[in-house]
Amino acid sequence: TAVSSNIPQVSIKPNPKFTSLEPVTNKESKGQRNQKTTNPTYLVNVSKTELGYVPVVHYSFSQVVDHMPVLLERKVTIHETSCRIALQVRSKLTNKGDLKDFTIAVAIPELVNGDSIEIVRGQGSYDSLKRLIKFQLAHLTK
């Protein structure tokens, strides 16, 4: 498949403190085992003791990009044995139009009891096999 020259090429360097150095392979992807994809997935592990800004990956573009299309804010609250994660996704005002058909995924570490996961807002779903909470958004207005 040819890559359009208008699409920026992204270079990703995971932070070894929080992220696996090798992409996680998706063995279920079209029967192709252990094949690196153009959109690699990395395992991220952030300790509960880590506070504030957590740089999990560094990226660079081979072409100039005016802006990222979304703002993603997160708030983590830890109280005794409970951990709450709040995500807010907004479209940037500089976007030329609305954003359509995208997914936000939150990976759940193996240390967390999967049976205790509860989604209290939004239309998220938890996949216990992949240990992912996914929010699929069909439309985000400008």
PDB file of C-alpha atoms in Angstrom:
ATOM      1  CA  THR A   1       0.000   0.000   0.000  1.00  0.00           C
ATOM      2  CA  ALA A   2       1.442   3.356  -0.991  1.00  0.00           C
ATOM      3  CA  VAL A   3       1.637   6.074   1.631  1.00  0.00           C
ATOM      4  CA  SER A   4       0.421   9.490   0.575  1.00  0.00           C
ATOM      5  CA  SER A   5       3.080  12.194   0.766  1.00  0.00           C
ATOM      6  CA  ASN A   6       0.524  14.435   2.522  1.00  0.00           C
ATOM      7  CA  ILE A   7       0.409  12.113   5.538  1.00  0.00           C
ATOM      8  CA  PRO A   8       3.140  12.945   8.061  1.00  0.00           C
ATOM      9  CA  GLN A   9       5.479  10.121   9.064  1.00  0.00           C
ATOM     10  CA  VAL A  10       5.763   9.736  12.843  1.00  0.00           C
ATOM     11  CA  SER A  11       8.838   8.556  14.721  1.00  0.00           C
ATOM     12  CA  ILE A  12       8.004   7.115  18.162  1.00  0.00           C
ATOM     13  CA  LYS A  13      10.527   6.616  20.985  1.00  0.00           C
ATOM     14  CA  PRO A  14       8.993   5.051  24.116  1.00  0.00           C
ATOM     15  CA  ASN A  15      10.209   6.226  27.526  1.00  0.00           C
ATOM     16  CA  PRO A  16      11.836   3.107  29.067  1.00  0.00           C
ATOM     17  CA  LYS A  17      10.795   4.178  32.580  1.00  0.00           C
ATOM     18  CA  PHE A  18       7.091   3.644  31.795  1.00  0.00           C
ATOM     19  CA  THR A  19       6.861   1.949  28.394  1.00  0.00           C
ATOM     20  CA  SER A  20       8.001  -1.310  26.839  1.00  0.00           C
ATOM     21  CA  LEU A  21      10.820  -0.710  24.352  1.00  0.00           C
ATOM     22  CA  GLU A  22       9.458  -3.118  21.746  1.00  0.00           C
ATOM     23  CA  PRO A  23       5.973  -2.830  20.270  1.00  0.00           C
ATOM     24  CA  VAL A  24       3.427  -5.378  21.466  1.00  0.00           C
ATOM     25  CA  THR A  25       2.519  -7.660  18.572  1.00  0.00           C
ATOM     26  CA  ASN A  26      -1.088  -8.278  17.696  1.00  0.00           C
ATOM     27  CA  LYS A  27      -1.322 -12.006  16.925  1.00  0.00           C
ATOM     28  CA  GLU A  28      -5.002 -11.728  16.054  1.00  0.00           C
ATOM     29  CA  SER A  29      -4.403  -9.283  13.202  1.00  0.00           C
ATOM     30  CA  LYS A  30      -5.398 -10.961   9.928  1.00  0.00           C
ATOM     31  CA  GLY A  31      -3.469 -14.132  10.728  1.00  0.00           C
ATOM     32  CA  GLN A  32      -0.087 -12.407  10.457  1.00  0.00           C
ATOM     33  CA  ARG A  33       1.938 -13.383  13.521  1.00  0.00           C
ATOM     34  CA  ASN A  34       4.624 -11.200  15.068  1.00  0.00           C
ATOM     35  CA  GLN A  35       4.550  -8.695  12.231  1.00  0.00           C
ATOM     36  CA  LYS A  36       5.210  -5.070  13.139  1.00  0.00           C
ATOM     37  CA  THR A  37       2.451  -2.775  11.988  1.00  0.00           C
ATOM     38  CA  THR A  38       2.554   0.839  10.885  1.00  0.00           C
ATOM     39  CA  ASN A  39       0.688   1.734  14.104  1.00  0.00           C
ATOM     40  CA  PRO A  40       2.666   0.034  16.885  1.00  0.00           C
ATOM     41  CA  THR A  41       1.166  -0.593  20.328  1.00  0.00           C
ATOM     42  CA  TYR A  42       3.351  -0.253  23.428  1.00  0.00           C
ATOM     43  CA  LEU A  43       2.733  -1.567  26.927  1.00  0.00           C
ATOM     44  CA  VAL A  44       2.605   1.320  29.446  1.00  0.00           C
ATOM     45  CA  ASN A  45       3.030   0.743  33.186  1.00  0.00           C
ATOM     46  CA  VAL A  46       2.621   3.761  35.498  1.00  0.00           C
ATOM     47  CA  SER A  47       3.033   3.167  39.220  1.00  0.00           C
ATOM     48  CA  LYS A  48       0.398   4.522  41.623  1.00  0.00           C
ATOM     49  CA  THR A  49       3.196   6.391  43.376  1.00  0.00           C
ATOM     50  CA  GLU A  50       3.942   8.417  40.218  1.00  0.00           C
ATOM     51  CA  LEU A  51       2.392  11.876  40.508  1.00  0.00           C
ATOM     52  CA  GLY A  52       1.961  14.641  37.954  1.00  0.00           C
ATOM     53  CA  TYR A  53       3.181  14.666  34.371  1.00  0.00           C
ATOM     54  CA  VAL A  54       4.080  11.193  33.043  1.00  0.00           C
ATOM     55  CA  PRO A  55       5.998  11.230  29.725  1.00  0.00           C
ATOM     56  CA  VAL A  56       5.356   7.757  28.288  1.00  0.00           C
ATOM     57  CA  VAL A  57       6.463   8.369  24.718  1.00  0.00           C
ATOM     58  CA  HIS A  58       8.316  10.966  22.682  1.00  0.00           C
ATOM     59  CA  TYR A  59       7.358  11.511  19.067  1.00  0.00           C
ATOM     60  CA  SER A  60       8.520  13.546  16.115  1.00  0.00           C
ATOM     61  CA  PHE A  61       7.098  14.191  12.675  1.00  0.00           C
ATOM     62  CA  SER A  62       9.035  14.059   9.427  1.00  0.00           C
ATOM     63  CA  GLN A  63       6.766  16.794   8.068  1.00  0.00           C
ATOM     64  CA  VAL A  64       5.545  20.003   9.630  1.00  0.00           C
ATOM     65  CA  VAL A  65       2.164  19.585  11.316  1.00  0.00           C
ATOM     66  CA  ASP A  66       0.320  22.696  12.415  1.00  0.00           C
ATOM     67  CA  HIS A  67      -1.354  21.087  15.431  1.00  0.00           C
ATOM     68  CA  MET A  68      -2.679  17.925  16.962  1.00  0.00           C
ATOM     69  CA  PRO A  69      -6.447  17.734  16.392  1.00  0.00           C
ATOM     70  CA  VAL A  70      -7.496  16.902  19.977  1.00  0.00           C
ATOM     71  CA  LEU A  71      -6.783  17.976  23.518  1.00  0.00           C
ATOM     72  CA  LEU A  72      -6.729  15.082  25.978  1.00  0.00           C
ATOM     73  CA  GLU A  73      -6.738  15.863  29.676  1.00  0.00           C
ATOM     74  CA  ARG A  74      -6.647  13.277  32.418  1.00  0.00           C
ATOM     75  CA  LYS A  75      -7.021  13.310  36.173  1.00  0.00           C
ATOM     76  CA  VAL A  76      -6.030  10.387  38.389  1.00  0.00           C
ATOM     77  CA  THR A  77      -7.320  10.164  41.955  1.00  0.00           C
ATOM     78  CA  ILE A  78      -6.057   7.495  44.340  1.00  0.00           C
ATOM     79  CA  HIS A  79      -7.835   6.881  47.652  1.00  0.00           C
ATOM     80  CA  GLU A  80      -6.897   3.815  49.718  1.00  0.00           C
ATOM     81  CA  THR A  81      -7.498   0.842  47.373  1.00  0.00           C
ATOM     82  CA  SER A  82      -9.506   2.817  44.823  1.00  0.00           C
ATOM     83  CA  CYS A  83      -8.098   4.504  41.708  1.00  0.00           C
ATOM     84  CA  ARG A  84     -10.259   6.752  39.505  1.00  0.00           C
ATOM     85  CA  ILE A  85      -9.272   7.974  36.080  1.00  0.00           C
ATOM     86  CA  ALA A  86     -11.125  10.848  34.430  1.00  0.00           C
ATOM     87  CA  LEU A  87     -10.535  11.653  30.749  1.00  0.00           C
ATOM     88  CA  GLN A  88     -11.676  14.724  28.867  1.00  0.00           C
ATOM     89  CA  VAL A  89     -11.358  14.926  25.090  1.00  0.00           C
ATOM     90  CA  ARG A  90     -11.905  18.164  23.222  1.00  0.00           C
ATOM     91  CA  SER A  91     -11.538  19.131  19.609  1.00  0.00           C
ATOM     92  CA  LYS A  92      -9.189  22.036  19.026  1.00  0.00           C
ATOM     93  CA  LEU A  93     -10.833  25.223  17.828  1.00  0.00           C
ATOM     94  CA  THR A  94      -8.292  25.483  15.012  1.00  0.00           C
ATOM     95  CA  ASN A  95      -9.642  22.308  13.366  1.00  0.00           C
ATOM     96  CA  LYS A  96     -11.255  22.970  10.006  1.00  0.00           C
ATOM     97  CA  GLY A  97     -14.136  20.638  10.782  1.00  0.00           C
ATOM     98  CA  ASP A  98     -15.520  18.097  13.200  1.00  0.00           C
ATOM     99  CA  LEU A  99     -13.576  14.948  14.107  1.00  0.00           C
ATOM    100  CA  LYS A 100     -15.133  11.626  13.188  1.00  0.00           C
ATOM    101  CA  ASP A 101     -14.707   7.960  14.007  1.00  0.00           C
ATOM    102  CA  PHE A 102     -11.887   7.653  16.534  1.00  0.00           C
ATOM    103  CA  THR A 103     -11.152   5.564  19.614  1.00  0.00           C
ATOM    104  CA  ILE A 104      -9.550   6.323  22.969  1.00  0.00           C
ATOM    105  CA  ALA A 105      -8.096   3.299  24.752  1.00  0.00           C
ATOM    106  CA  VAL A 106      -6.954   2.993  28.363  1.00  0.00           C
ATOM    107  CA  ALA A 107      -4.827  -0.064  29.167  1.00  0.00           C
ATOM    108  CA  ILE A 108      -5.415  -1.675  32.564  1.00  0.00           C
ATOM    109  CA  PRO A 109      -2.295  -3.109  34.271  1.00  0.00           C
ATOM    110  CA  GLU A 110      -2.328  -6.731  35.417  1.00  0.00           C
ATOM    111  CA  LEU A 111      -1.971  -5.567  39.029  1.00  0.00           C
ATOM    112  CA  VAL A 112      -5.540  -4.209  38.868  1.00  0.00           C
ATOM    113  CA  ASN A 113      -8.365  -6.662  39.528  1.00  0.00           C
ATOM    114  CA  GLY A 114     -10.305  -6.636  36.255  1.00  0.00           C
ATOM    115  CA  ASP A 115     -13.536  -7.585  38.054  1.00  0.00           C
ATOM    116  CA  SER A 116     -13.375  -4.296  39.968  1.00  0.00           C
ATOM    117  CA  ILE A 117     -13.438  -2.078  36.865  1.00  0.00           C
ATOM    118  CA  GLU A 118     -16.474   0.130  36.589  1.00  0.00           C
ATOM    119  CA  ILE A 119     -17.246   2.672  33.860  1.00  0.00           C
ATOM    120  CA  VAL A 120     -19.444   5.324  35.416  1.00  0.00           C
ATOM    121  CA  ARG A 121     -19.676   7.897  32.592  1.00  0.00           C
ATOM    122  CA  GLY A 122     -19.596   7.724  28.846  1.00  0.00           C
ATOM    123  CA  GLN A 123     -20.158   4.829  26.486  1.00  0.00           C
ATOM    124  CA  GLY A 124     -16.952   2.959  27.267  1.00  0.00           C
ATOM    125  CA  SER A 125     -16.567  -0.788  27.251  1.00  0.00           C
ATOM    126  CA  TYR A 126     -14.071  -3.021  29.060  1.00  0.00           C
ATOM    127  CA  ASP A 127     -12.452  -5.928  27.215  1.00  0.00           C
ATOM    128  CA  SER A 128     -11.250  -8.289  29.963  1.00  0.00           C
ATOM    129  CA  LEU A 129      -9.197 -10.378  27.521  1.00  0.00           C
ATOM    130  CA  LYS A 130      -7.177  -7.415  26.216  1.00  0.00           C
ATOM    131  CA  ARG A 131      -7.506  -5.496  29.521  1.00  0.00           C
ATOM    132  CA  LEU A 132      -8.544  -2.344  27.673  1.00  0.00           C
ATOM    133  CA  ILE A 133     -11.224   0.238  28.269  1.00  0.00           C
ATOM    134  CA  LYS A 134     -12.282   1.668  24.920  1.00  0.00           C
ATOM    135  CA  PHE A 135     -14.340   4.711  24.151  1.00  0.00           C
ATOM    136  CA  GLN A 136     -15.383   4.873  20.505  1.00  0.00           C
ATOM    137  CA  LEU A 137     -16.453   8.318  19.423  1.00  0.00           C
ATOM    138  CA  ALA A 138     -18.347   8.654  16.174  1.00  0.00           C
ATOM    139  CA  HIS A 139     -18.371  12.450  16.202  1.00  0.00           C
ATOM    140  CA  LEU A 140     -16.679  15.258  18.114  1.00  0.00           C
ATOM    141  CA  THR A 141     -17.805  18.745  17.196  1.00  0.00           C
ATOM    142  CA  LYS A 142     -15.325  21.511  16.536  1.00  0.00           C
TER     143      LYS A 142
END
